[in-house]
Amino acid sequence: MLTPVIDPDGAPFWQYAAQGELRIQACADCGELRFPPRPCCPHCQSFGTTWRKVGGRGRVWSYVVAHPPLLPDYAEQAPYNVVVVELADAPRIRLVGNLVSRPGAPLNSLSPDRVRIGARVQVVFSDDGLPQWVLERP
Ligand code: ZN
């Protein structure tokens, strides 16, 4: 199992994900969302932070299908997709992840020919609290 590297700024993202919630860091002063998490708001330079719950629906904004040569842990799962998802209720926020057939399914569980730019997707969470994406209409 490949696990995320968690830094102090991003730790709340993973804590909420472990509870099955997708939350995005927001500025406590001006309200702007930002991702990936970082200490300072790029709009107003505030260090105040809150975590806003988002709906978890989005569209595939871009993707790649990975093939070897890859690091050994990844090579055995190839070919698999890596998607960039634009959130429906926060269109400037884009998250990188994998489109899978069902929650907790392996990286290669969805055939690469099922992935399309613009496809509507919904966040799901693996048993390990890893956000993944599934097609709204499989
Ligand atoms: Zn701000």
Short mmCIF file of N, CA and C and ligand atoms in Angstrom, two decimals:
data_model
loop_
_atom_site.label_atom_id
_atom_site.label_comp_id
_atom_site.label_asym_id
_atom_site.label_seq_id
_atom_site.Cartn_x
_atom_site.Cartn_y
_atom_site.Cartn_z
N MET A 1 0.86 -1.20 0.00
CA MET A 1 0.00 0.00 0.00
C MET A 1 0.89 1.24 0.00
N LEU A 2 0.60 2.14 -0.94
CA LEU A 2 1.32 3.40 -1.02
C LEU A 2 0.55 4.42 -0.19
N THR A 3 1.20 5.01 0.78
CA THR A 3 0.51 5.92 1.69
C THR A 3 0.97 7.36 1.46
N PRO A 4 0.10 8.33 1.73
CA PRO A 4 0.48 9.73 1.52
C PRO A 4 1.55 10.18 2.51
N VAL A 5 2.36 11.13 2.07
CA VAL A 5 3.31 11.79 2.96
C VAL A 5 2.58 13.01 3.53
N ILE A 6 2.40 13.02 4.86
CA ILE A 6 1.56 14.04 5.50
C ILE A 6 2.44 15.08 6.16
N ASP A 7 2.26 16.35 5.75
CA ASP A 7 2.99 17.46 6.39
C ASP A 7 2.01 18.21 7.30
N PRO A 8 2.51 19.10 8.17
CA PRO A 8 1.62 19.78 9.13
C PRO A 8 0.50 20.57 8.45
N ASP A 9 0.79 21.21 7.32
CA ASP A 9 -0.25 22.00 6.65
C ASP A 9 -1.37 21.11 6.11
N GLY A 10 -1.02 19.92 5.64
CA GLY A 10 -2.00 19.04 5.02
C GLY A 10 -2.64 18.05 5.97
N ALA A 11 -2.15 17.96 7.20
CA ALA A 11 -2.65 16.93 8.13
C ALA A 11 -4.17 16.98 8.32
N PRO A 12 -4.79 18.18 8.47
CA PRO A 12 -6.25 18.19 8.63
C PRO A 12 -6.98 17.58 7.43
N PHE A 13 -6.46 17.80 6.21
CA PHE A 13 -7.09 17.21 5.02
C PHE A 13 -7.22 15.70 5.20
N TRP A 14 -6.15 15.07 5.68
CA TRP A 14 -6.14 13.61 5.83
C TRP A 14 -6.97 13.17 7.02
N GLN A 15 -7.00 13.99 8.08
CA GLN A 15 -7.84 13.64 9.25
C GLN A 15 -9.32 13.65 8.87
N TYR A 16 -9.74 14.66 8.10
CA TYR A 16 -11.14 14.69 7.64
C TYR A 16 -11.41 13.54 6.67
N ALA A 17 -10.47 13.26 5.78
CA ALA A 17 -10.66 12.17 4.81
C ALA A 17 -10.84 10.84 5.53
N ALA A 18 -10.12 10.65 6.63
CA ALA A 18 -10.25 9.40 7.40
C ALA A 18 -11.65 9.26 7.98
N GLN A 19 -12.36 10.41 8.13
CA GLN A 19 -13.75 10.39 8.62
C GLN A 19 -14.75 10.40 7.45
N GLY A 20 -14.24 10.29 6.23
CA GLY A 20 -15.12 10.27 5.06
C GLY A 20 -15.60 11.63 4.62
N GLU A 21 -14.84 12.68 4.96
CA GLU A 21 -15.21 14.04 4.57
C GLU A 21 -14.14 14.64 3.69
N LEU A 22 -14.59 15.28 2.60
CA LEU A 22 -13.66 16.03 1.76
C LEU A 22 -13.76 17.49 2.19
N ARG A 23 -12.67 18.00 2.76
CA ARG A 23 -12.63 19.40 3.18
C ARG A 23 -11.42 20.07 2.56
N ILE A 24 -11.62 21.32 2.17
CA ILE A 24 -10.58 22.10 1.52
C ILE A 24 -10.22 23.26 2.44
N GLN A 25 -8.92 23.54 2.50
CA GLN A 25 -8.45 24.63 3.34
C GLN A 25 -8.99 25.96 2.82
N ALA A 26 -9.48 26.79 3.73
CA ALA A 26 -9.99 28.12 3.37
C ALA A 26 -9.38 29.15 4.29
N CYS A 27 -9.25 30.37 3.76
CA CYS A 27 -8.73 31.48 4.55
C CYS A 27 -9.78 31.89 5.58
N ALA A 28 -9.38 32.02 6.84
CA ALA A 28 -10.31 32.40 7.90
C ALA A 28 -10.69 33.88 7.80
N ASP A 29 -9.93 34.66 7.02
CA ASP A 29 -10.22 36.09 6.92
C ASP A 29 -11.00 36.44 5.65
N CYS A 30 -10.49 36.04 4.47
CA CYS A 30 -11.17 36.43 3.22
C CYS A 30 -12.01 35.29 2.64
N GLY A 31 -11.86 34.08 3.16
CA GLY A 31 -12.71 32.97 2.73
C GLY A 31 -12.25 32.23 1.49
N GLU A 32 -11.17 32.67 0.85
CA GLU A 32 -10.70 32.00 -0.37
C GLU A 32 -10.22 30.57 -0.05
N LEU A 33 -10.64 29.66 -0.93
CA LEU A 33 -10.16 28.29 -0.80
C LEU A 33 -8.77 28.19 -1.41
N ARG A 34 -7.96 27.28 -0.88
CA ARG A 34 -6.66 27.02 -1.50
C ARG A 34 -6.30 25.56 -1.35
N PHE A 35 -5.64 25.05 -2.40
CA PHE A 35 -5.19 23.67 -2.42
C PHE A 35 -4.02 23.59 -3.39
N PRO A 36 -2.92 22.88 -3.06
CA PRO A 36 -2.69 22.14 -1.83
C PRO A 36 -2.58 23.06 -0.61
N PRO A 37 -2.78 22.48 0.59
CA PRO A 37 -2.73 23.26 1.82
C PRO A 37 -1.36 23.94 2.01
N ARG A 38 -1.40 25.18 2.50
CA ARG A 38 -0.19 25.91 2.81
C ARG A 38 -0.52 26.94 3.88
N PRO A 39 0.52 27.48 4.54
CA PRO A 39 0.24 28.28 5.74
C PRO A 39 -0.41 29.63 5.47
N CYS A 40 -0.12 30.25 4.32
CA CYS A 40 -0.51 31.66 4.13
C CYS A 40 -1.47 31.80 2.95
N CYS A 41 -2.47 32.66 3.11
CA CYS A 41 -3.41 32.94 2.02
C CYS A 41 -2.73 33.77 0.93
N PRO A 42 -2.75 33.31 -0.33
CA PRO A 42 -2.11 34.07 -1.40
C PRO A 42 -2.91 35.33 -1.78
N HIS A 43 -4.15 35.46 -1.31
CA HIS A 43 -4.98 36.61 -1.68
C HIS A 43 -4.84 37.75 -0.68
N CYS A 44 -4.81 37.42 0.64
CA CYS A 44 -4.78 38.49 1.65
C CYS A 44 -3.64 38.32 2.65
N GLN A 45 -2.81 37.29 2.46
CA GLN A 45 -1.61 37.05 3.30
C GLN A 45 -1.95 36.71 4.74
N SER A 46 -3.18 36.33 5.01
CA SER A 46 -3.55 35.92 6.37
C SER A 46 -3.02 34.52 6.65
N PHE A 47 -2.70 34.27 7.91
CA PHE A 47 -2.30 32.93 8.32
C PHE A 47 -3.47 32.18 8.99
N GLY A 48 -4.64 32.82 9.04
CA GLY A 48 -5.82 32.17 9.63
C GLY A 48 -6.39 31.13 8.68
N THR A 49 -6.74 29.97 9.21
CA THR A 49 -7.17 28.86 8.37
C THR A 49 -8.41 28.18 8.94
N THR A 50 -9.33 27.84 8.05
CA THR A 50 -10.43 26.96 8.40
C THR A 50 -10.48 25.85 7.34
N TRP A 51 -11.33 24.85 7.57
CA TRP A 51 -11.46 23.74 6.61
C TRP A 51 -12.91 23.62 6.21
N ARG A 52 -13.21 23.91 4.94
CA ARG A 52 -14.59 23.95 4.47
C ARG A 52 -14.98 22.63 3.81
N LYS A 53 -16.11 22.09 4.24
CA LYS A 53 -16.61 20.86 3.64
C LYS A 53 -17.13 21.15 2.24
N VAL A 54 -16.75 20.34 1.29
CA VAL A 54 -17.24 20.49 -0.09
C VAL A 54 -18.02 19.25 -0.47
N GLY A 55 -18.81 19.38 -1.55
CA GLY A 55 -19.76 18.33 -1.90
C GLY A 55 -19.13 17.06 -2.43
N GLY A 56 -17.94 17.18 -3.00
CA GLY A 56 -17.27 15.97 -3.49
C GLY A 56 -17.68 15.55 -4.89
N ARG A 57 -18.42 16.44 -5.59
CA ARG A 57 -18.70 16.16 -7.00
C ARG A 57 -17.78 17.01 -7.86
N GLY A 58 -17.44 16.49 -9.03
CA GLY A 58 -16.56 17.24 -9.91
C GLY A 58 -16.52 16.66 -11.29
N ARG A 59 -15.57 17.18 -12.07
CA ARG A 59 -15.36 16.69 -13.44
C ARG A 59 -13.88 16.41 -13.63
N VAL A 60 -13.61 15.43 -14.49
CA VAL A 60 -12.22 15.15 -14.84
C VAL A 60 -11.72 16.32 -15.68
N TRP A 61 -10.74 17.02 -15.17
CA TRP A 61 -10.18 18.19 -15.85
C TRP A 61 -9.02 17.76 -16.75
N SER A 62 -8.28 16.74 -16.33
CA SER A 62 -7.20 16.17 -17.13
C SER A 62 -6.87 14.79 -16.55
N TYR A 63 -6.13 14.01 -17.30
CA TYR A 63 -5.70 12.71 -16.78
C TYR A 63 -4.53 12.19 -17.60
N VAL A 64 -3.85 11.21 -17.02
CA VAL A 64 -2.84 10.44 -17.74
C VAL A 64 -3.10 8.97 -17.42
N VAL A 65 -2.60 8.09 -18.28
CA VAL A 65 -2.60 6.66 -17.99
C VAL A 65 -1.13 6.25 -17.88
N ALA A 66 -0.78 5.76 -16.70
CA ALA A 66 0.63 5.44 -16.42
C ALA A 66 0.97 4.04 -16.92
N HIS A 67 2.11 3.94 -17.57
CA HIS A 67 2.66 2.67 -18.04
C HIS A 67 4.11 2.58 -17.57
N PRO A 68 4.66 1.37 -17.42
CA PRO A 68 6.08 1.25 -17.07
C PRO A 68 6.96 1.92 -18.13
N PRO A 69 8.17 2.37 -17.79
CA PRO A 69 8.83 2.16 -16.50
C PRO A 69 8.27 3.04 -15.40
N LEU A 70 8.01 2.42 -14.23
CA LEU A 70 7.52 3.11 -13.04
C LEU A 70 8.24 2.53 -11.83
N LEU A 71 8.12 3.17 -10.69
CA LEU A 71 8.64 2.59 -9.47
C LEU A 71 7.96 1.24 -9.23
N PRO A 72 8.67 0.28 -8.60
CA PRO A 72 8.16 -1.09 -8.50
C PRO A 72 6.74 -1.21 -7.94
N ASP A 73 6.40 -0.45 -6.88
CA ASP A 73 5.06 -0.55 -6.28
C ASP A 73 3.97 -0.13 -7.28
N TYR A 74 4.33 0.79 -8.18
CA TYR A 74 3.36 1.26 -9.16
C TYR A 74 3.34 0.35 -10.39
N ALA A 75 4.50 -0.16 -10.78
CA ALA A 75 4.60 -0.92 -12.03
C ALA A 75 3.67 -2.12 -12.02
N GLU A 76 3.53 -2.77 -10.85
CA GLU A 76 2.69 -3.97 -10.81
C GLU A 76 1.21 -3.64 -10.96
N GLN A 77 0.83 -2.37 -10.82
CA GLN A 77 -0.58 -1.97 -10.96
C GLN A 77 -0.88 -1.34 -12.32
N ALA A 78 0.14 -1.08 -13.12
CA ALA A 78 -0.05 -0.41 -14.41
C ALA A 78 -0.71 -1.36 -15.41
N PRO A 79 -1.47 -0.83 -16.40
CA PRO A 79 -1.76 0.60 -16.57
C PRO A 79 -2.89 1.05 -15.64
N TYR A 80 -2.74 2.26 -15.12
CA TYR A 80 -3.78 2.85 -14.26
C TYR A 80 -3.85 4.34 -14.56
N ASN A 81 -4.99 4.94 -14.20
CA ASN A 81 -5.15 6.37 -14.48
C ASN A 81 -4.76 7.22 -13.29
N VAL A 82 -4.35 8.44 -13.58
CA VAL A 82 -4.20 9.50 -12.57
C VAL A 82 -5.00 10.67 -13.11
N VAL A 83 -6.01 11.09 -12.35
CA VAL A 83 -6.90 12.15 -12.83
C VAL A 83 -6.69 13.43 -12.04
N VAL A 84 -6.97 14.56 -12.71
CA VAL A 84 -7.06 15.85 -12.03
C VAL A 84 -8.54 16.21 -12.07
N VAL A 85 -9.14 16.35 -10.88
CA VAL A 85 -10.58 16.61 -10.77
C VAL A 85 -10.81 18.06 -10.36
N GLU A 86 -11.67 18.73 -11.13
CA GLU A 86 -12.10 20.08 -10.81
C GLU A 86 -13.39 19.97 -10.00
N LEU A 87 -13.41 20.54 -8.80
CA LEU A 87 -14.59 20.40 -7.92
C LEU A 87 -15.76 21.24 -8.43
N ALA A 88 -16.97 20.68 -8.37
CA ALA A 88 -18.16 21.36 -8.87
C ALA A 88 -18.45 22.63 -8.08
N ASP A 89 -18.29 22.58 -6.75
CA ASP A 89 -18.62 23.76 -5.95
C ASP A 89 -17.40 24.60 -5.61
N ALA A 90 -16.27 24.32 -6.24
CA ALA A 90 -15.07 25.14 -6.08
C ALA A 90 -14.21 24.94 -7.33
N PRO A 91 -14.67 25.50 -8.47
CA PRO A 91 -14.05 25.15 -9.76
C PRO A 91 -12.57 25.48 -9.89
N ARG A 92 -12.05 26.38 -9.04
CA ARG A 92 -10.62 26.67 -9.15
C ARG A 92 -9.78 25.69 -8.34
N ILE A 93 -10.43 24.80 -7.60
CA ILE A 93 -9.71 23.81 -6.81
C ILE A 93 -9.67 22.51 -7.59
N ARG A 94 -8.47 22.00 -7.81
CA ARG A 94 -8.29 20.76 -8.56
C ARG A 94 -7.46 19.80 -7.72
N LEU A 95 -7.96 18.56 -7.63
CA LEU A 95 -7.29 17.54 -6.82
C LEU A 95 -6.81 16.41 -7.72
N VAL A 96 -5.65 15.87 -7.40
CA VAL A 96 -5.10 14.73 -8.13
C VAL A 96 -5.50 13.45 -7.41
N GLY A 97 -5.92 12.45 -8.18
CA GLY A 97 -6.30 11.19 -7.58
C GLY A 97 -6.44 10.12 -8.64
N ASN A 98 -7.19 9.09 -8.29
CA ASN A 98 -7.40 7.97 -9.21
C ASN A 98 -8.89 7.72 -9.37
N LEU A 99 -9.30 7.42 -10.59
CA LEU A 99 -10.68 7.04 -10.88
C LEU A 99 -10.74 5.53 -10.80
N VAL A 100 -11.58 5.02 -9.89
CA VAL A 100 -11.65 3.59 -9.63
C VAL A 100 -13.08 3.10 -9.84
N SER A 101 -13.28 1.78 -9.82
CA SER A 101 -14.59 1.21 -10.12
C SER A 101 -15.55 1.27 -8.92
N ARG A 102 -15.00 1.31 -7.70
CA ARG A 102 -15.81 1.37 -6.48
C ARG A 102 -14.88 1.77 -5.34
N PRO A 103 -15.43 2.23 -4.20
CA PRO A 103 -14.56 2.66 -3.09
C PRO A 103 -13.60 1.56 -2.67
N GLY A 104 -12.34 1.90 -2.54
CA GLY A 104 -11.34 0.96 -2.09
C GLY A 104 -10.77 0.06 -3.18
N ALA A 105 -11.29 0.19 -4.40
CA ALA A 105 -10.81 -0.65 -5.49
C ALA A 105 -9.38 -0.26 -5.88
N PRO A 106 -8.63 -1.20 -6.47
CA PRO A 106 -7.25 -0.88 -6.86
C PRO A 106 -7.17 0.20 -7.94
N LEU A 107 -5.98 0.76 -8.08
CA LEU A 107 -5.74 1.83 -9.05
C LEU A 107 -6.14 1.42 -10.46
N ASN A 108 -5.98 0.14 -10.76
CA ASN A 108 -6.20 -0.33 -12.14
C ASN A 108 -7.58 -0.98 -12.31
N SER A 109 -8.52 -0.64 -11.42
CA SER A 109 -9.83 -1.30 -11.46
C SER A 109 -10.74 -0.78 -12.56
N LEU A 110 -10.44 0.38 -13.11
CA LEU A 110 -11.26 0.94 -14.19
C LEU A 110 -10.43 0.94 -15.47
N SER A 111 -11.00 0.39 -16.51
CA SER A 111 -10.28 0.32 -17.79
C SER A 111 -9.92 1.73 -18.26
N PRO A 112 -8.68 1.94 -18.74
CA PRO A 112 -8.29 3.29 -19.16
C PRO A 112 -9.21 3.89 -20.22
N ASP A 113 -9.89 3.06 -21.03
CA ASP A 113 -10.76 3.63 -22.06
C ASP A 113 -12.08 4.18 -21.50
N ARG A 114 -12.29 4.02 -20.19
CA ARG A 114 -13.49 4.59 -19.55
C ARG A 114 -13.24 6.03 -19.07
N VAL A 115 -12.01 6.47 -19.08
CA VAL A 115 -11.68 7.79 -18.56
C VAL A 115 -11.80 8.82 -19.67
N ARG A 116 -12.55 9.88 -19.40
CA ARG A 116 -12.75 10.96 -20.37
C ARG A 116 -12.63 12.31 -19.68
N ILE A 117 -12.02 13.27 -20.35
CA ILE A 117 -12.02 14.64 -19.84
C ILE A 117 -13.47 15.13 -19.83
N GLY A 118 -13.87 15.75 -18.74
CA GLY A 118 -15.23 16.26 -18.59
C GLY A 118 -16.17 15.28 -17.91
N ALA A 119 -15.76 14.03 -17.72
CA ALA A 119 -16.63 13.04 -17.07
C ALA A 119 -16.99 13.50 -15.66
N ARG A 120 -18.26 13.33 -15.30
CA ARG A 120 -18.70 13.70 -13.95
C ARG A 120 -18.29 12.60 -12.97
N VAL A 121 -17.70 13.01 -11.87
CA VAL A 121 -17.19 12.06 -10.88
C VAL A 121 -17.62 12.47 -9.48
N GLN A 122 -17.51 11.52 -8.57
CA GLN A 122 -17.89 11.72 -7.17
C GLN A 122 -16.77 11.16 -6.30
N VAL A 123 -16.44 11.88 -5.24
CA VAL A 123 -15.40 11.38 -4.35
C VAL A 123 -15.94 10.20 -3.53
N VAL A 124 -15.09 9.23 -3.27
CA VAL A 124 -15.35 8.14 -2.34
C VAL A 124 -14.08 7.98 -1.51
N PHE A 125 -14.16 7.18 -0.47
CA PHE A 125 -12.99 7.01 0.39
C PHE A 125 -12.70 5.53 0.57
N SER A 126 -11.43 5.17 0.45
CA SER A 126 -11.03 3.79 0.72
C SER A 126 -11.09 3.54 2.22
N ASP A 127 -10.97 2.31 2.62
CA ASP A 127 -10.97 1.98 4.06
C ASP A 127 -9.83 2.67 4.79
N ASP A 128 -8.76 3.01 4.06
CA ASP A 128 -7.62 3.68 4.66
C ASP A 128 -7.80 5.20 4.70
N GLY A 129 -8.96 5.71 4.26
CA GLY A 129 -9.19 7.14 4.28
C GLY A 129 -8.57 7.87 3.10
N LEU A 130 -8.29 7.15 2.04
CA LEU A 130 -7.72 7.78 0.85
C LEU A 130 -8.85 8.23 -0.06
N PRO A 131 -8.92 9.55 -0.38
CA PRO A 131 -9.95 9.98 -1.34
C PRO A 131 -9.68 9.37 -2.72
N GLN A 132 -10.72 8.85 -3.33
CA GLN A 132 -10.66 8.31 -4.69
C GLN A 132 -11.88 8.86 -5.42
N TRP A 133 -11.96 8.58 -6.72
CA TRP A 133 -13.07 9.09 -7.52
C TRP A 133 -13.74 7.94 -8.25
N VAL A 134 -15.08 8.03 -8.36
CA VAL A 134 -15.83 7.07 -9.18
C VAL A 134 -16.67 7.87 -10.16
N LEU A 135 -17.01 7.23 -11.30
CA LEU A 135 -17.86 7.87 -12.29
C LEU A 135 -19.27 8.02 -11.71
N GLU A 136 -19.92 9.17 -11.94
CA GLU A 136 -21.32 9.33 -11.48
C GLU A 136 -22.23 8.38 -12.22
N ARG A 137 -21.95 8.19 -13.51
CA ARG A 137 -22.74 7.24 -14.32
C ARG A 137 -21.81 6.19 -14.88
N PRO A 138 -21.62 5.08 -14.17
CA PRO A 138 -20.65 4.06 -14.59
C PRO A 138 -21.00 3.41 -15.93
ZN ZN B 1 -7.31 35.37 2.63
#
